[in-house]
Amino acid sequence: MDLATIKAAYDGLKFSKDVFSAFNELKIETKTIDRVNEAVKKVGEAQDTLYELREELFKLQEENNNLKQVISKEDDWNQRLSKYELFETEGGAVVYKAIEGTAHYICPSCVAKKEIHPLQDRRVVAGVFDCPGCGKHFPINKSTARSGSASLKRC
């Protein structure tokens, strides 16, 4: 049931209520007036129910849209991450490696936070790459593992 259907039903019941109210104002016998009053009461209750249904429908539509956005963001993230694979480098670091495009690595800690930061070559210590997102260091090349750089923070 959509909002237009609920609105049409509401308008129809409002019309019925107005008609019954108009009958009530005419000089009619008591028994008929009681029935008209009862009908007006029931139509009013139906209007209230339709109004509540319309409000509930609006809330559900809003929740549905929010959930669609969450799913869309998750799908976008999964699509981006599908272009990488977990990889152990020659230097012993475990990072994500690009499957396609320009060869590069990304930080697994930042991936866990749903961020992609390509690792940058330090050029100060041969074969060590830094994550610009979290500042962690990764021994990428084998030469780094041989040099015994103990001051590197591994992830």
mmCIF file of C-alpha atoms in Angstrom:
data_model
loop_
_atom_site.group_PDB
_atom_site.id
_atom_site.type_symbol
_atom_site.label_atom_id
_atom_site.label_comp_id
_atom_site.label_asym_id
_atom_site.label_seq_id
_atom_site.Cartn_x
_atom_site.Cartn_y
_atom_site.Cartn_z
ATOM 1 C CA MET A 1 0.000 0.000 0.000
ATOM 2 C CA ASP A 2 1.484 3.341 -0.990
ATOM 3 C CA LEU A 3 0.986 6.849 0.324
ATOM 4 C CA ALA A 4 -1.441 7.816 -2.491
ATOM 5 C CA THR A 5 -3.747 4.893 -1.674
ATOM 6 C CA ILE A 6 -3.771 5.775 2.012
ATOM 7 C CA LYS A 7 -4.458 9.441 1.152
ATOM 8 C CA ALA A 8 -7.357 8.468 -1.148
ATOM 9 C CA ALA A 9 -8.849 6.202 1.528
ATOM 10 C CA TYR A 10 -8.457 8.957 4.117
ATOM 11 C CA ASP A 11 -10.178 11.517 1.851
ATOM 12 C CA GLY A 12 -13.036 9.071 1.161
ATOM 13 C CA LEU A 13 -13.578 8.469 4.863
ATOM 14 C CA LYS A 14 -13.450 12.212 5.554
ATOM 15 C CA PHE A 15 -16.155 12.738 2.938
ATOM 16 C CA SER A 16 -18.266 9.984 4.514
ATOM 17 C CA LYS A 17 -17.836 11.535 7.939
ATOM 18 C CA ASP A 18 -18.911 14.946 6.600
ATOM 19 C CA VAL A 19 -22.002 13.422 4.938
ATOM 20 C CA PHE A 20 -23.005 11.616 8.133
ATOM 21 C CA SER A 21 -22.450 14.793 10.130
ATOM 22 C CA ALA A 22 -24.717 16.679 7.707
ATOM 23 C CA PHE A 23 -27.424 14.026 8.192
ATOM 24 C CA ASN A 24 -27.091 14.507 11.906
ATOM 25 C CA GLU A 25 -27.992 18.160 11.604
ATOM 26 C CA LEU A 26 -31.294 17.324 9.838
ATOM 27 C CA LYS A 27 -34.441 16.699 11.813
ATOM 28 C CA ILE A 28 -34.591 12.905 11.816
ATOM 29 C CA GLU A 29 -35.992 10.439 14.274
ATOM 30 C CA THR A 30 -33.855 9.508 17.288
ATOM 31 C CA LYS A 31 -33.094 5.947 16.197
ATOM 32 C CA THR A 32 -31.699 7.172 12.884
ATOM 33 C CA ILE A 33 -29.629 9.859 14.619
ATOM 34 C CA ASP A 34 -28.103 7.222 16.898
ATOM 35 C CA ARG A 35 -27.115 5.105 13.898
ATOM 36 C CA VAL A 36 -25.667 8.104 12.077
ATOM 37 C CA ASN A 37 -23.669 9.050 15.201
ATOM 38 C CA GLU A 38 -22.348 5.504 15.457
ATOM 39 C CA ALA A 39 -21.358 5.580 11.765
ATOM 40 C CA VAL A 40 -19.610 8.945 12.237
ATOM 41 C CA LYS A 41 -17.710 7.508 15.210
ATOM 42 C CA LYS A 42 -16.597 4.433 13.221
ATOM 43 C CA VAL A 43 -15.531 6.532 10.237
ATOM 44 C CA GLY A 44 -13.499 8.759 12.596
ATOM 45 C CA GLU A 45 -11.800 5.690 14.078
ATOM 46 C CA ALA A 46 -11.028 4.443 10.566
ATOM 47 C CA GLN A 47 -9.520 7.847 9.735
ATOM 48 C CA ASP A 48 -7.341 7.698 12.843
ATOM 49 C CA THR A 49 -6.160 4.206 11.915
ATOM 50 C CA LEU A 50 -5.330 5.314 8.371
ATOM 51 C CA TYR A 51 -3.404 8.293 9.734
ATOM 52 C CA GLU A 52 -1.390 5.985 12.012
ATOM 53 C CA LEU A 53 -0.755 3.639 9.064
ATOM 54 C CA ARG A 54 0.453 6.571 6.970
ATOM 55 C CA GLU A 55 2.866 7.613 9.715
ATOM 56 C CA GLU A 56 4.131 4.036 10.090
ATOM 57 C CA LEU A 57 4.543 3.737 6.313
ATOM 58 C CA PHE A 58 6.569 6.960 6.274
ATOM 59 C CA LYS A 59 8.839 5.660 9.064
ATOM 60 C CA LEU A 60 9.320 2.328 7.298
ATOM 61 C CA GLN A 61 10.121 4.031 3.995
ATOM 62 C CA GLU A 62 12.680 6.244 5.718
ATOM 63 C CA GLU A 63 14.251 3.244 7.475
ATOM 64 C CA ASN A 64 14.298 1.354 4.174
ATOM 65 C CA ASN A 65 16.101 4.241 2.457
ATOM 66 C CA ASN A 66 18.666 4.417 5.286
ATOM 67 C CA LEU A 67 19.305 0.672 5.059
ATOM 68 C CA LYS A 68 19.689 0.910 1.282
ATOM 69 C CA GLN A 69 22.346 3.595 1.791
ATOM 70 C CA VAL A 70 24.207 1.423 4.309
ATOM 71 C CA ILE A 71 24.105 -1.549 1.939
ATOM 72 C CA SER A 72 25.231 0.624 -0.953
ATOM 73 C CA LYS A 73 28.226 1.923 1.034
ATOM 74 C CA GLU A 74 29.134 -1.631 2.059
ATOM 75 C CA ASP A 75 28.845 -2.828 -1.539
ATOM 76 C CA ASP A 76 31.029 0.083 -2.699
ATOM 77 C CA TRP A 77 33.642 -0.800 -0.072
ATOM 78 C CA ASN A 78 33.595 -4.491 -1.022
ATOM 79 C CA GLN A 79 33.969 -3.517 -4.688
ATOM 80 C CA ARG A 80 37.016 -1.368 -3.883
ATOM 81 C CA LEU A 81 38.567 -4.035 -1.651
ATOM 82 C CA SER A 82 38.034 -6.750 -4.278
ATOM 83 C CA LYS A 83 40.823 -5.082 -6.279
ATOM 84 C CA TYR A 84 43.333 -6.122 -3.592
ATOM 85 C CA GLU A 85 44.560 -9.368 -2.100
ATOM 86 C CA LEU A 86 46.329 -10.078 1.187
ATOM 87 C CA PHE A 87 50.007 -10.621 0.428
ATOM 88 C CA GLU A 88 53.239 -11.320 2.321
ATOM 89 C CA THR A 89 56.087 -9.245 0.925
ATOM 90 C CA GLU A 90 59.713 -10.335 0.488
ATOM 91 C CA GLY A 91 60.534 -8.311 3.589
ATOM 92 C CA GLY A 92 57.950 -10.248 5.622
ATOM 93 C CA ALA A 93 55.247 -7.589 5.896
ATOM 94 C CA VAL A 94 51.641 -8.668 5.411
ATOM 95 C CA VAL A 95 49.846 -6.030 3.366
ATOM 96 C CA TYR A 96 47.214 -5.796 0.672
ATOM 97 C CA LYS A 97 48.572 -5.810 -2.868
ATOM 98 C CA ALA A 98 46.794 -4.305 -5.875
ATOM 99 C CA ILE A 99 45.566 -7.014 -8.262
ATOM 100 C CA GLU A 100 45.140 -4.673 -11.216
ATOM 101 C CA GLY A 101 46.386 -1.284 -12.317
ATOM 102 C CA THR A 102 49.537 0.330 -10.958
ATOM 103 C CA ALA A 103 51.397 -1.975 -8.579
ATOM 104 C CA HIS A 104 51.095 -0.745 -5.004
ATOM 105 C CA TYR A 105 50.394 -1.933 -1.464
ATOM 106 C CA ILE A 106 47.890 -0.724 1.108
ATOM 107 C CA CYS A 107 47.904 -0.842 4.898
ATOM 108 C CA PRO A 108 45.904 -3.700 6.488
ATOM 109 C CA SER A 109 45.232 -1.661 9.637
ATOM 110 C CA CYS A 110 43.643 1.087 7.587
ATOM 111 C CA VAL A 111 41.679 -1.486 5.551
ATOM 112 C CA ALA A 112 40.169 -2.676 8.842
ATOM 113 C CA LYS A 113 38.955 0.926 9.311
ATOM 114 C CA LYS A 114 37.615 0.857 5.729
ATOM 115 C CA GLU A 115 40.247 3.264 4.459
ATOM 116 C CA ILE A 116 42.669 2.795 1.587
ATOM 117 C CA HIS A 117 46.086 4.422 1.923
ATOM 118 C CA PRO A 118 48.763 3.368 -0.581
ATOM 119 C CA LEU A 119 52.047 2.741 1.221
ATOM 120 C CA GLN A 120 54.778 5.236 0.422
ATOM 121 C CA ASP A 121 58.466 4.407 -0.008
ATOM 122 C CA ARG A 122 60.412 6.066 2.815
ATOM 123 C CA ARG A 123 63.608 6.277 0.754
ATOM 124 C CA VAL A 124 65.419 6.866 4.060
ATOM 125 C CA VAL A 125 65.570 3.180 4.957
ATOM 126 C CA ALA A 126 65.806 0.999 1.852
ATOM 127 C CA GLY A 127 62.741 -1.138 1.251
ATOM 128 C CA VAL A 128 60.635 0.298 4.071
ATOM 129 C CA PHE A 129 57.283 1.778 3.215
ATOM 130 C CA ASP A 130 55.114 4.010 5.428
ATOM 131 C CA CYS A 131 51.343 4.283 5.653
ATOM 132 C CA PRO A 132 50.272 7.938 5.359
ATOM 133 C CA GLY A 133 47.008 7.080 7.137
ATOM 134 C CA CYS A 134 48.288 5.592 10.388
ATOM 135 C CA GLY A 135 52.082 6.059 10.192
ATOM 136 C CA LYS A 136 52.995 2.364 10.471
ATOM 137 C CA HIS A 137 56.119 1.082 8.721
ATOM 138 C CA PHE A 138 56.272 -2.010 6.520
ATOM 139 C CA PRO A 139 59.412 -3.849 5.346
ATOM 140 C CA ILE A 140 58.475 -4.541 1.749
ATOM 141 C CA ASN A 141 61.736 -5.535 0.070
ATOM 142 C CA LYS A 142 63.967 -8.434 1.042
ATOM 143 C CA SER A 143 66.960 -6.146 1.567
ATOM 144 C CA THR A 144 65.188 -4.635 4.595
ATOM 145 C CA ALA A 145 64.839 -8.014 6.272
ATOM 146 C CA ARG A 146 68.597 -8.637 5.874
ATOM 147 C CA SER A 147 69.599 -5.236 7.196
ATOM 148 C CA GLY A 148 68.073 -6.144 10.562
ATOM 149 C CA SER A 149 66.343 -2.838 11.117
ATOM 150 C CA ALA A 150 64.922 -3.609 14.566
ATOM 151 C CA SER A 151 63.347 -0.182 14.987
ATOM 152 C CA LEU A 152 60.567 -0.917 12.481
ATOM 153 C CA LYS A 153 57.050 -1.231 13.751
ATOM 154 C CA ARG A 154 55.406 -4.198 11.970
ATOM 155 C CA CYS A 155 51.733 -4.690 11.486
#
